[in-house]
Amino acid sequence: MRTARSRDRYRNPLKNSMLALFTAGCATLAVTSCSSASDDPKASPTPSAAQPTKSADPTETAKKDAVTTYQAYWKEVEKLYADRSGKSAKLKQYAASAALKNVESDAKNTHEQNRIHTGDVTVGNPTVTDLDLNGKTPRATLSSCLDVSRWKVVDAKTKKPLSLPSNRLTKYVIKSEIERWPGGWRVIRDEPQGKRC
């Protein structure tokens, strides 16, 4: 049974743990002002994305923050799978609940088999398909095209790539749930949809 699960994991490295459920967290981009003291004193500074002005649309701001968090989450997932010690990743800043638990568990199993992942994951066309800012915990649902074709499974010692099935799905639709917690947005669930994109 374990052998089948192991085979299944490397057919699609995310299938076992990430197919179950995922979570993620918050990151906002700060846009700094380009004006200097010598510029026109009447000119107003460029507003920061982290500190939206009163005229900013809260719905659009929430969508941007959720997408930014999801992209940052995947950068931390890459770091976790690439580092057997697990110390370089700051996944808890972007993930919680099932997503955090599943990624940490799968990465640990991968490392125990003397394997790491190198390369990168591309989150293509992340789109907010549902947004609820009025509930007790604000929530967003995202749909993305996840491309793991450049995310290679290698032997941790030799760094030699492992042989994987040629028919494995490396570019597929993934549905994700993100919640806004007191500390920021967190990915809580990630579900590959089993179809190409």
Coordinates of N, CA, C and O in Angstrom, one line a residue:
M1 N 0.8 -1.2 0.0 CA 0.0 0.0 0.0 C 0.9 1.3 0.0 O 0.6 2.2 -0.7
R2 N 2.0 1.2 0.8 CA 2.9 2.3 0.8 C 3.6 2.6 -0.5 O 3.8 3.7 -0.9
T3 N 3.9 1.4 -1.1 CA 4.6 1.5 -2.4 C 3.7 2.2 -3.4 O 4.1 3.0 -4.2
A4 N 2.4 1.9 -3.4 CA 1.5 2.5 -4.4 C 1.4 4.0 -4.1 O 1.3 4.8 -5.0
R5 N 1.3 4.3 -2.8 CA 1.2 5.8 -2.5 C 2.5 6.5 -2.9 O 2.4 7.6 -3.4
S6 N 3.6 5.9 -2.7 CA 4.9 6.5 -3.1 C 4.9 6.7 -4.6 O 5.3 7.7 -5.1
R7 N 4.5 5.7 -5.3 CA 4.5 5.8 -6.8 C 3.5 6.9 -7.2 O 3.8 7.7 -8.1
D8 N 2.4 7.0 -6.5 CA 1.4 8.0 -6.9 C 1.9 9.4 -6.6 O 1.7 10.3 -7.4
R9 N 2.7 9.5 -5.5 CA 3.2 10.8 -5.2 C 4.1 11.4 -6.3 O 4.2 12.5 -6.6
Y10 N 5.0 10.5 -6.9 CA 5.9 10.9 -7.8 C 5.3 11.0 -9.2 O 5.9 11.5 -10.1
R11 N 4.2 10.4 -9.4 CA 3.5 10.6 -10.7 C 3.0 12.1 -10.8 O 3.1 12.7 -11.8
N12 N 2.6 12.6 -9.7 CA 2.3 14.0 -9.5 C 2.7 14.3 -8.1 O 2.1 14.0 -7.1
P13 N 3.9 15.0 -7.9 CA 4.5 15.2 -6.5 C 3.5 15.8 -5.5 O 3.7 15.7 -4.4
L14 N 2.5 16.5 -6.0 CA 1.6 17.1 -5.1 C 0.4 16.3 -4.7 O -0.4 16.6 -3.8
K15 N 0.1 15.2 -5.5 CA -1.2 14.5 -5.4 C -1.5 14.0 -4.0 O -2.6 14.3 -3.5
N16 N -0.6 13.3 -3.3 CA -0.9 12.7 -2.0 C -1.3 13.8 -1.0 O -2.4 13.7 -0.4
S17 N -0.4 14.7 -0.7 CA -0.6 15.6 0.4 C -1.4 16.8 0.0 O -2.2 17.3 0.7
M18 N -1.1 17.3 -1.2 CA -1.8 18.6 -1.5 C -3.1 18.4 -2.1 O -3.9 19.3 -2.1
L19 N -3.4 17.1 -2.6 CA -4.7 16.9 -3.2 C -5.7 16.8 -2.0 O -6.9 17.2 -2.2
A20 N -5.3 16.5 -0.9 CA -6.2 16.4 0.3 C -6.8 17.8 0.6 O -7.9 18.0 0.3
L21 N -6.0 18.7 1.0 CA -6.4 20.0 1.3 C -5.2 20.9 1.6 O -4.2 20.5 2.1
F22 N -5.3 22.2 1.3 CA -4.2 23.1 1.5 C -4.6 24.4 2.2 O -5.8 24.7 2.3
T23 N -3.6 25.2 2.7 CA -3.9 26.5 3.2 C -2.8 27.5 2.9 O -1.7 27.1 2.7
A24 N -3.1 28.7 3.0 CA -2.0 29.7 2.8 C -2.3 31.0 3.4 O -3.3 31.2 4.0
G25 N -1.4 31.9 3.3 CA -1.4 33.1 4.0 C -1.1 34.3 3.3 O -1.3 34.4 2.1
C26 N -0.8 35.4 4.0 CA -0.8 36.7 3.4 C 0.5 37.3 3.1 O 1.5 37.1 3.8
A27 N 0.5 38.1 2.0 CA 1.7 38.9 1.7 C 1.2 40.1 0.9 O 0.3 39.9 0.0
T28 N 1.6 41.3 1.2 CA 1.2 42.4 0.4 C 2.4 43.1 -0.2 O 3.4 43.1 0.4
L29 N 2.1 43.7 -1.3 CA 3.2 44.4 -2.0 C 3.2 45.9 -1.6 O 2.1 46.5 -1.7
A30 N 4.3 46.4 -1.3 CA 4.4 47.8 -0.9 C 4.8 48.6 -2.2 O 5.8 48.2 -2.8
V31 N 4.1 49.6 -2.6 CA 4.5 50.4 -3.7 C 5.0 51.7 -3.1 O 4.2 52.4 -2.4
T32 N 6.2 52.0 -3.4 CA 6.8 53.2 -2.8 C 6.6 54.4 -3.7 O 6.5 54.3 -4.9
S33 N 6.7 55.6 -3.2 CA 6.5 56.8 -4.0 C 7.8 57.1 -4.7 O 8.9 56.9 -4.1
C34 N 7.7 57.6 -5.9 CA 8.9 57.9 -6.7 C 9.2 59.4 -6.6 O 10.2 59.8 -7.2
S35 N 8.4 60.2 -5.9 CA 8.7 61.6 -5.8 C 9.8 61.8 -4.8 O 10.0 61.1 -3.8
S36 N 10.5 62.9 -5.0 CA 11.6 63.3 -4.0 C 11.3 64.6 -3.5 O 10.3 65.3 -3.8
A37 N 12.1 65.1 -2.5 CA 11.9 66.4 -1.9 C 12.0 67.5 -2.9 O 11.4 68.6 -2.7
S38 N 12.7 67.3 -4.0 CA 12.8 68.4 -5.0 C 11.7 68.4 -5.9 O 11.5 69.3 -6.7
D39 N 10.8 67.4 -5.9 CA 9.6 67.4 -6.7 C 8.6 68.5 -6.3 O 8.7 69.1 -5.2
D40 N 7.6 68.6 -7.1 CA 6.5 69.6 -6.8 C 5.9 69.3 -5.4 O 5.4 68.2 -5.2
P41 N 6.0 70.2 -4.4 CA 5.4 69.9 -3.1 C 3.9 69.7 -3.1 O 3.4 69.1 -2.1
K42 N 3.2 70.1 -4.1 CA 1.8 69.9 -4.2 C 1.4 68.6 -4.6 O 0.3 68.1 -4.5
A43 N 2.4 67.9 -5.2 CA 2.1 66.5 -5.8 C 1.9 65.6 -4.6 O 2.6 65.6 -3.6
S44 N 0.9 64.7 -4.7 CA 0.6 63.8 -3.7 C 1.4 62.5 -3.9 O 1.6 62.1 -5.0
P45 N 1.8 61.8 -2.8 CA 2.6 60.6 -2.9 C 1.8 59.5 -3.5 O 0.6 59.5 -3.3
T46 N 2.4 58.5 -4.1 CA 1.8 57.3 -4.6 C 1.3 56.5 -3.4 O 2.1 56.2 -2.5
P47 N 0.0 56.1 -3.3 CA -0.5 55.3 -2.2 C 0.2 53.9 -2.2 O 0.5 53.4 -3.2
S48 N 0.3 53.4 -1.0 CA 0.9 52.1 -0.8 C -0.1 51.0 -0.9 O -1.2 51.2 -0.4
A49 N 0.2 49.8 -1.5 CA -0.8 48.7 -1.5 C -1.1 48.2 -0.1 O -2.1 47.7 0.1
A50 N -0.1 48.3 0.7 CA -0.2 47.8 2.1 C -1.1 48.8 2.9 O -1.7 48.4 3.9
Q51 N -1.2 50.0 2.5 CA -2.0 51.0 3.2 C -3.0 51.7 2.2 O -2.7 52.8 1.8
P52 N -4.1 51.0 1.8 CA -4.9 51.5 0.8 C -5.6 52.8 1.3 O -5.9 53.0 2.4
T53 N -5.9 53.7 0.3 CA -6.6 54.9 0.6 C -8.0 54.6 0.8 O -8.5 53.6 0.4
K54 N -8.8 55.6 1.3 CA -10.2 55.4 1.5 C -10.9 55.2 0.2 O -12.0 54.6 0.2
S55 N -10.4 55.7 -0.9 CA -11.1 55.5 -2.2 C -10.8 54.1 -2.8 O -11.4 53.8 -3.8
A56 N -9.8 53.4 -2.2 CA -9.5 52.0 -2.8 C -10.7 51.1 -2.6 O -11.4 51.1 -1.6
D57 N -11.0 50.3 -3.6 CA -12.1 49.4 -3.6 C -11.7 48.2 -2.7 O -10.7 47.5 -3.1
P58 N -12.3 48.0 -1.6 CA -11.9 46.9 -0.7 C -12.0 45.5 -1.3 O -11.2 44.6 -1.0
T59 N -12.9 45.3 -2.3 CA -13.0 44.0 -2.9 C -11.8 43.8 -3.8 O -11.2 42.7 -3.8
E60 N -11.4 44.8 -4.6 CA -10.3 44.6 -5.5 C -9.0 44.5 -4.7 O -8.1 43.7 -5.0
T61 N -8.9 45.2 -3.6 CA -7.7 45.1 -2.7 C -7.6 43.7 -2.1 O -6.5 43.1 -2.1
A62 N -8.7 43.2 -1.7 CA -8.8 41.8 -1.1 C -8.3 40.8 -2.1 O -7.6 39.8 -1.8
K63 N -8.8 40.9 -3.3 CA -8.5 40.0 -4.4 C -7.0 40.0 -4.7 O -6.3 39.0 -4.8
K64 N -6.4 41.2 -4.8 CA -5.0 41.4 -5.0 C -4.2 40.7 -3.9 O -3.2 40.1 -4.1
D65 N -4.6 41.0 -2.7 CA -3.9 40.5 -1.5 C -3.9 39.0 -1.5 O -2.9 38.3 -1.1
A66 N -5.1 38.4 -1.8 CA -5.2 36.9 -1.8 C -4.3 36.3 -2.9 O -3.7 35.3 -2.6
V67 N -4.3 36.9 -4.1 CA -3.4 36.4 -5.1 C -2.0 36.5 -4.8 O -1.2 35.5 -4.9
T68 N -1.6 37.6 -4.2 CA -0.2 37.9 -3.8 C 0.2 36.8 -2.7 O 1.3 36.3 -2.8
T69 N -0.7 36.6 -1.8 CA -0.4 35.6 -0.8 C -0.2 34.2 -1.4 O 0.7 33.4 -1.0
Y70 N -1.1 33.8 -2.3 CA -1.0 32.5 -2.9 C 0.3 32.3 -3.7 O 0.9 31.3 -3.6
Q71 N 0.8 33.3 -4.4 CA 2.0 33.3 -5.1 C 3.2 33.1 -4.1 O 4.1 32.4 -4.3
A72 N 3.1 33.9 -3.0 CA 4.2 33.8 -2.0 C 4.2 32.5 -1.3 O 5.3 31.9 -1.0
Y73 N 3.0 31.9 -1.1 CA 2.9 30.6 -0.5 C 3.7 29.5 -1.3 O 4.4 28.7 -0.8
W74 N 3.5 29.6 -2.7 CA 4.2 28.6 -3.5 C 5.7 28.8 -3.5 O 6.5 27.8 -3.6
K75 N 6.2 30.0 -3.3 CA 7.6 30.2 -3.2 C 8.2 29.6 -1.9 O 9.3 29.0 -1.9
E76 N 7.4 29.6 -0.8 CA 7.8 29.0 0.4 C 7.7 27.5 0.3 O 8.5 26.7 0.9
V77 N 6.7 27.0 -0.4 CA 6.6 25.5 -0.7 C 7.8 25.0 -1.4 O 8.4 24.0 -1.0
E78 N 8.3 25.8 -2.4 CA 9.5 25.4 -3.1 C 10.7 25.3 -2.2 O 11.5 24.3 -2.2
K79 N 10.8 26.3 -1.3 CA 11.9 26.3 -0.3 C 11.9 25.1 0.6 O 12.9 24.5 0.9
L80 N 10.7 24.8 1.1 CA 10.5 23.7 2.0 C 10.9 22.3 1.4 O 11.7 21.5 2.0
Y81 N 10.5 22.1 0.2 CA 10.8 20.8 -0.5 C 12.3 20.8 -0.9 O 12.8 19.7 -1.0
A82 N 12.9 21.9 -1.1 CA 14.3 21.9 -1.5 C 15.3 21.8 -0.3 O 16.5 21.5 -0.5
D83 N 14.8 22.0 0.9 CA 15.7 22.0 2.1 C 15.3 20.9 3.0 O 14.3 21.0 3.6
R84 N 16.2 19.9 3.1 CA 15.8 18.8 4.0 C 15.7 19.2 5.5 O 15.0 18.5 6.2
S85 N 16.3 20.2 5.9 CA 16.2 20.7 7.3 C 14.9 21.4 7.5 O 14.4 21.4 8.6
G86 N 14.3 21.9 6.5 CA 13.0 22.6 6.6 C 13.1 24.0 7.2 O 12.1 24.6 7.5
K87 N 14.3 24.4 7.5 CA 14.5 25.7 8.2 C 14.4 26.9 7.3 O 14.2 28.0 7.9
S88 N 14.6 26.8 6.1 CA 14.7 28.0 5.2 C 13.3 28.5 4.8 O 13.1 29.6 4.4
A89 N 12.3 27.7 5.0 CA 10.9 28.1 4.5 C 10.2 28.8 5.7 O 10.3 28.4 6.8
K90 N 9.4 29.7 5.3 CA 8.5 30.5 6.3 C 7.1 30.2 5.9 O 6.3 31.2 5.7
L91 N 6.7 29.0 5.7 CA 5.4 28.6 5.2 C 4.3 29.1 6.1 O 3.2 29.4 5.7
K92 N 4.5 29.1 7.4 CA 3.4 29.5 8.4 C 3.0 30.9 8.2 O 1.9 31.3 8.7
Q93 N 3.8 31.7 7.5 CA 3.3 33.1 7.2 C 2.3 33.1 6.1 O 1.6 34.2 6.0
Y94 N 2.2 32.0 5.4 CA 1.2 32.0 4.2 C 0.3 30.9 4.2 O -0.6 30.8 3.4
A95 N 0.4 29.9 5.1 CA -0.4 28.7 5.1 C -0.9 28.3 6.5 O -0.2 28.7 7.5
A96 N -2.0 27.7 6.6 CA -2.5 27.2 7.9 C -3.5 26.0 7.6 O -3.7 25.6 6.5
S97 N -4.0 25.5 8.7 CA -4.9 24.4 8.6 C -4.4 23.2 7.7 O -3.3 22.8 7.8
A98 N -5.3 22.7 6.9 CA -5.0 21.5 6.1 C -3.9 21.7 5.1 O -3.0 20.8 4.9
A99 N -3.8 22.9 4.5 CA -2.7 23.2 3.5 C -1.4 23.1 4.2 O -0.5 22.4 3.7
L100 N -1.2 23.7 5.3 CA 0.1 23.7 6.0 C 0.4 22.3 6.5 O 1.5 21.8 6.2
K101 N -0.5 21.6 7.1 CA -0.3 20.2 7.6 C 0.1 19.3 6.4 O 1.0 18.5 6.5
N102 N -0.6 19.3 5.3 CA -0.4 18.4 4.2 C 1.0 18.7 3.5 O 1.7 17.7 3.2
V103 N 1.3 19.9 3.3 CA 2.6 20.3 2.7 C 3.8 19.8 3.6 O 4.7 19.2 3.1
E104 N 3.7 20.2 4.9 CA 4.8 19.8 5.8 C 4.9 18.3 5.9 O 6.0 17.7 5.9
S105 N 3.8 17.5 5.9 CA 3.8 16.1 6.0 C 4.5 15.5 4.7 O 5.3 14.6 4.8
D106 N 4.0 15.9 3.6 CA 4.5 15.4 2.3 C 6.0 15.7 2.1 O 6.8 14.9 1.7
A107 N 6.4 16.9 2.5 CA 7.8 17.3 2.3 C 8.7 16.5 3.3 O 9.8 16.0 2.9
K108 N 8.2 16.2 4.5 CA 8.9 15.4 5.4 C 9.1 13.9 4.8 O 10.2 13.4 4.9
N109 N 8.0 13.4 4.3 CA 8.1 12.0 3.7 C 9.1 12.0 2.5 O 9.8 11.1 2.4
T110 N 9.1 13.1 1.7 CA 10.0 13.2 0.6 C 11.4 13.2 1.1 O 12.3 12.5 0.6
H111 N 11.7 14.0 2.1 CA 13.1 14.1 2.6 C 13.5 12.8 3.3 O 14.7 12.5 3.2
E112 N 12.6 12.1 3.9 CA 13.0 10.8 4.6 C 13.4 9.8 3.5 O 14.1 8.8 3.8
Q113 N 12.9 10.0 2.3 CA 13.3 9.1 1.2 C 14.5 9.6 0.5 O 14.9 9.1 -0.6
N114 N 15.2 10.5 1.1 CA 16.5 11.1 0.6 C 16.2 11.8 -0.8 O 17.0 11.7 -1.7
R115 N 15.1 12.5 -0.9 CA 14.8 13.2 -2.1 C 14.4 14.7 -1.8 O 13.9 15.0 -0.7
I116 N 14.7 15.5 -2.7 CA 14.4 16.9 -2.6 C 13.8 17.4 -3.9 O 13.9 16.6 -4.9
H117 N 13.2 18.5 -4.0 CA 12.7 19.1 -5.2 C 13.5 20.3 -5.5 O 13.8 21.2 -4.7
T118 N 14.0 20.5 -6.8 CA 14.7 21.6 -7.2 C 13.9 22.3 -8.4 O 13.0 21.7 -8.9
G119 N 14.3 23.5 -8.7 CA 13.5 24.2 -9.7 C 12.4 25.0 -9.2 O 12.4 25.3 -8.0
D120 N 11.4 25.3 -10.0 CA 10.3 26.2 -9.5 C 9.0 25.7 -10.0 O 8.9 25.0 -11.0
V121 N 8.0 26.3 -9.3 CA 6.6 26.0 -9.7 C 6.0 27.4 -10.2 O 6.3 28.4 -9.7
T122 N 5.3 27.3 -11.3 CA 4.6 28.5 -11.9 C 3.1 28.5 -11.6 O 2.5 27.5 -11.9
V123 N 2.7 29.5 -11.0 CA 1.2 29.7 -10.7 C 0.7 30.6 -11.8 O 0.9 31.8 -11.8
G124 N 0.0 30.0 -12.8 CA -0.5 30.7 -14.0 C -1.9 31.2 -13.8 O -2.7 30.4 -13.3
N125 N -2.1 32.4 -14.2 CA -3.4 33.0 -14.2 C -4.3 32.8 -12.9 O -5.4 32.3 -13.0
P126 N -3.7 33.1 -11.8 CA -4.5 33.0 -10.5 C -5.7 34.0 -10.6 O -5.5 35.2 -10.7
T127 N -6.9 33.4 -10.4 CA -8.1 34.2 -10.5 C -9.0 33.9 -9.4 O -9.3 32.8 -9.0
V128 N -9.5 35.0 -8.7 CA -10.4 34.9 -7.6 C -11.8 34.6 -8.2 O -12.3 35.4 -9.0
T129 N -12.3 33.4 -7.9 CA -13.6 33.0 -8.5 C -14.8 33.2 -7.5 O -15.9 33.2 -7.9
D130 N -14.4 33.4 -6.2 CA -15.4 33.7 -5.2 C -14.8 34.5 -4.1 O -13.6 34.2 -3.7
L131 N -15.5 35.4 -3.5 CA -15.0 36.3 -2.5 C -16.1 36.6 -1.5 O -17.1 37.1 -1.9
D132 N -15.9 36.3 -0.2 CA -16.8 36.7 0.8 C -16.1 37.5 1.9 O -15.3 36.9 2.7
L133 N -16.3 38.8 1.9 CA -15.7 39.6 2.9 C -16.6 39.9 4.1 O -16.2 40.6 5.0
N134 N -17.8 39.4 4.1 CA -18.8 39.8 5.1 C -18.9 38.7 6.2 O -19.6 38.9 7.2
G135 N -18.3 37.5 6.0 CA -18.4 36.4 6.9 C -17.5 36.7 8.1 O -16.8 37.7 8.2
K136 N -17.6 35.9 9.2 CA -16.8 36.0 10.4 C -15.3 36.0 10.0 O -14.5 36.7 10.5
T137 N -15.0 35.1 9.0 CA -13.6 35.0 8.5 C -13.7 35.2 7.0 O -14.2 34.4 6.3
P138 N -13.2 36.4 6.5 CA -13.2 36.7 5.1 C -12.5 35.5 4.3 O -11.5 35.0 4.8
R139 N -13.1 35.2 3.2 CA -12.5 34.0 2.4 C -12.6 34.3 0.9 O -13.5 35.0 0.4
A140 N -11.5 33.8 0.3 CA -11.5 33.9 -1.2 C -11.2 32.5 -1.8 O -10.5 31.7 -1.1
T141 N -11.8 32.2 -2.9 CA -11.5 31.0 -3.7 C -10.8 31.4 -4.9 O -11.2 32.3 -5.6
L142 N -9.7 30.7 -5.2 CA -8.9 30.9 -6.4 C -8.8 29.7 -7.3 O -8.8 28.6 -6.8
S143 N -8.7 30.0 -8.6 CA -8.5 29.0 -9.6 C -7.2 29.4 -10.3 O -7.0 30.5 -10.7
S144 N -6.3 28.4 -10.4 CA -5.0 28.7 -11.1 C -4.6 27.5 -12.0 O -5.1 26.4 -11.8
C145 N -3.6 27.8 -12.8 CA -3.0 26.7 -13.6 C -1.6 26.5 -13.0 O -0.7 27.3 -13.1
L146 N -1.4 25.4 -12.3 CA -0.2 25.1 -11.7 C 0.7 24.3 -12.6 O 0.3 23.2 -13.1
D147 N 1.9 24.8 -12.8 CA 2.9 24.2 -13.7 C 4.1 23.7 -12.9 O 4.8 24.5 -12.4
V148 N 4.2 22.4 -12.7 CA 5.3 21.8 -12.0 C 6.3 21.1 -12.9 O 7.1 20.3 -12.4
S149 N 6.3 21.4 -14.2 CA 7.2 20.8 -15.1 C 8.6 21.1 -14.9 O 9.5 20.3 -15.2
R150 N 8.9 22.2 -14.2 CA 10.3 22.6 -13.9 C 10.7 22.3 -12.5 O 11.8 22.7 -12.0
W151 N 9.8 21.6 -11.8 CA 10.0 21.3 -10.4 C 10.5 19.8 -10.4 O 9.7 18.9 -10.5
K152 N 11.8 19.6 -10.3 CA 12.4 18.3 -10.4 C 12.6 17.6 -9.1 O 13.0 18.2 -8.1
V153 N 12.3 16.3 -9.1 CA 12.6 15.4 -7.9 C 14.0 14.9 -8.1 O 14.3 14.2 -9.1
V154 N 14.9 15.1 -7.2 CA 16.3 14.7 -7.3 C 16.8 14.0 -6.0 O 16.2 14.1 -5.0
D155 N 17.8 13.2 -6.2 CA 18.5 12.5 -5.0 C 19.1 13.6 -4.2 O 19.9 14.5 -4.7
A156 N 18.9 13.7 -2.9 CA 19.4 14.7 -2.1 C 20.9 14.8 -2.0 O 21.5 15.9 -1.8
K157 N 21.5 13.7 -2.1 CA 23.0 13.6 -2.0 C 23.7 13.8 -3.4 O 24.6 14.7 -3.5
T158 N 23.2 13.1 -4.4 CA 23.9 13.2 -5.7 C 23.4 14.3 -6.6 O 24.0 14.7 -7.5
K159 N 22.2 14.8 -6.3 CA 21.4 15.8 -7.0 C 21.1 15.3 -8.4 O 20.7 16.1 -9.3
K160 N 21.1 14.0 -8.6 CA 20.7 13.4 -9.9 C 19.2 13.3 -10.0 O 18.5 12.9 -9.0
P161 N 18.6 13.7 -11.1 CA 17.1 13.6 -11.2 C 16.6 12.2 -11.2 O 17.3 11.3 -11.7
L162 N 15.5 12.0 -10.5 CA 14.9 10.7 -10.5 C 14.0 10.4 -11.7 O 13.4 11.4 -12.2
S163 N 13.9 9.2 -12.1 CA 13.1 8.9 -13.2 C 11.6 8.9 -12.8 O 11.2 8.2 -11.8
L164 N 10.8 9.7 -13.5 CA 9.4 9.8 -13.2 C 8.6 9.4 -14.4 O 9.1 9.5 -15.6
P165 N 7.3 9.0 -14.2 CA 6.5 8.5 -15.4 C 6.3 9.7 -16.4 O 6.1 10.8 -16.0
S166 N 6.5 9.4 -17.6 CA 6.4 10.4 -18.7 C 4.9 10.9 -18.8 O 4.7 12.0 -19.3
N167 N 4.0 10.2 -18.4 CA 2.6 10.6 -18.6 C 2.0 11.3 -17.3 O 0.8 11.6 -17.2
R168 N 2.9 11.7 -16.4 CA 2.4 12.4 -15.2 C 1.9 13.8 -15.6 O 2.4 14.4 -16.5
L169 N 0.9 14.2 -14.8 CA 0.3 15.5 -15.1 C 1.2 16.6 -14.5 O 1.4 16.6 -13.2
T170 N 1.8 17.5 -15.3 CA 2.7 18.5 -14.8 C 2.1 19.9 -14.9 O 2.7 20.9 -14.4
K171 N 1.0 20.1 -15.5 CA 0.3 21.4 -15.7 C -1.2 21.2 -15.6 O -1.8 20.6 -16.4
Y172 N -1.7 21.6 -14.4 CA -3.1 21.3 -14.2 C -3.8 22.4 -13.4 O -3.2 23.3 -12.8
V173 N -5.1 22.3 -13.4 CA -6.0 23.3 -12.7 C -6.0 23.0 -11.2 O -6.1 21.8 -10.8
I174 N -5.8 24.0 -10.4 CA -5.9 23.8 -9.0 C -6.8 24.8 -8.3 O -6.8 26.0 -8.7
K175 N -7.6 24.4 -7.4 CA -8.6 25.3 -6.7 C -8.1 25.4 -5.3 O -7.7 24.5 -4.6
S176 N -8.1 26.7 -4.8 CA -7.5 27.0 -3.5 C -8.4 27.9 -2.7 O -9.1 28.7 -3.3
E177 N -8.4 27.7 -1.4 CA -9.2 28.5 -0.5 C -8.2 29.3 0.4 O -7.3 28.7 0.9
I178 N -8.5 30.6 0.5 CA -7.6 31.4 1.3 C -8.5 32.2 2.3 O -9.6 32.7 1.9
E179 N -8.1 32.3 3.5 CA -8.8 33.1 4.5 C -8.0 34.2 5.1 O -6.8 34.1 5.2
R180 N -8.7 35.3 5.4 CA -8.0 36.4 6.1 C -8.1 36.3 7.6 O -9.1 36.4 8.2
W181 N -6.9 36.0 8.1 CA -6.8 35.8 9.6 C -6.3 37.1 10.2 O -5.9 38.0 9.4
P182 N -6.2 37.2 11.5 CA -5.7 38.4 12.1 C -4.3 38.8 11.7 O -4.0 40.0 11.5
G183 N -3.5 37.8 11.4 CA -2.1 38.0 10.9 C -2.0 38.2 9.4 O -0.9 38.3 8.9
G184 N -3.1 38.1 8.7 CA -3.0 38.2 7.3 C -3.7 37.0 6.6 O -4.2 36.2 7.2
W185 N -3.7 37.1 5.3 CA -4.3 36.0 4.5 C -3.5 34.7 4.6 O -2.2 34.7 4.7
R186 N -4.2 33.6 4.7 CA -3.5 32.2 4.8 C -4.2 31.3 3.8 O -5.4 31.2 3.7
V187 N -3.4 30.5 3.1 CA -3.9 29.4 2.3 C -4.3 28.3 3.2 O -3.5 27.9 4.0
I188 N -5.6 27.9 3.1 CA -6.0 26.8 4.0 C -6.3 25.5 3.3 O -6.4 24.4 3.9
R189 N -6.5 25.6 2.0 CA -6.8 24.4 1.2 C -6.4 24.5 -0.2 O -6.5 25.6 -0.8
D190 N -5.8 23.4 -0.8 CA -5.4 23.4 -2.2 C -5.8 22.1 -2.8 O -5.5 21.0 -2.2
E191 N -6.6 22.1 -3.8 CA -7.1 20.9 -4.4 C -6.9 20.8 -5.9 O -7.6 21.5 -6.7
P192 N -5.9 20.0 -6.3 CA -5.7 19.8 -7.8 C -7.0 19.2 -8.4 O -7.7 18.3 -7.8
Q193 N -7.5 19.7 -9.5 CA -8.7 19.3 -10.1 C -8.6 18.1 -11.1 O -9.6 17.7 -11.7
G194 N -7.4 17.6 -11.3 CA -7.2 16.4 -12.2 C -7.4 16.7 -13.6 O -7.7 15.8 -14.4
K195 N -7.3 18.0 -14.1 CA -7.5 18.3 -15.5 C -6.4 19.2 -15.9 O -6.0 20.1 -15.2
R196 N -6.0 19.1 -17.2 CA -4.9 19.9 -17.7 C -5.4 21.3 -17.9 O -6.5 21.6 -18.1
C197 N -4.4 22.2 -18.0 CA -4.7 23.6 -18.3 C -3.7 24.2 -19.3 O -2.7 23.5 -19.5

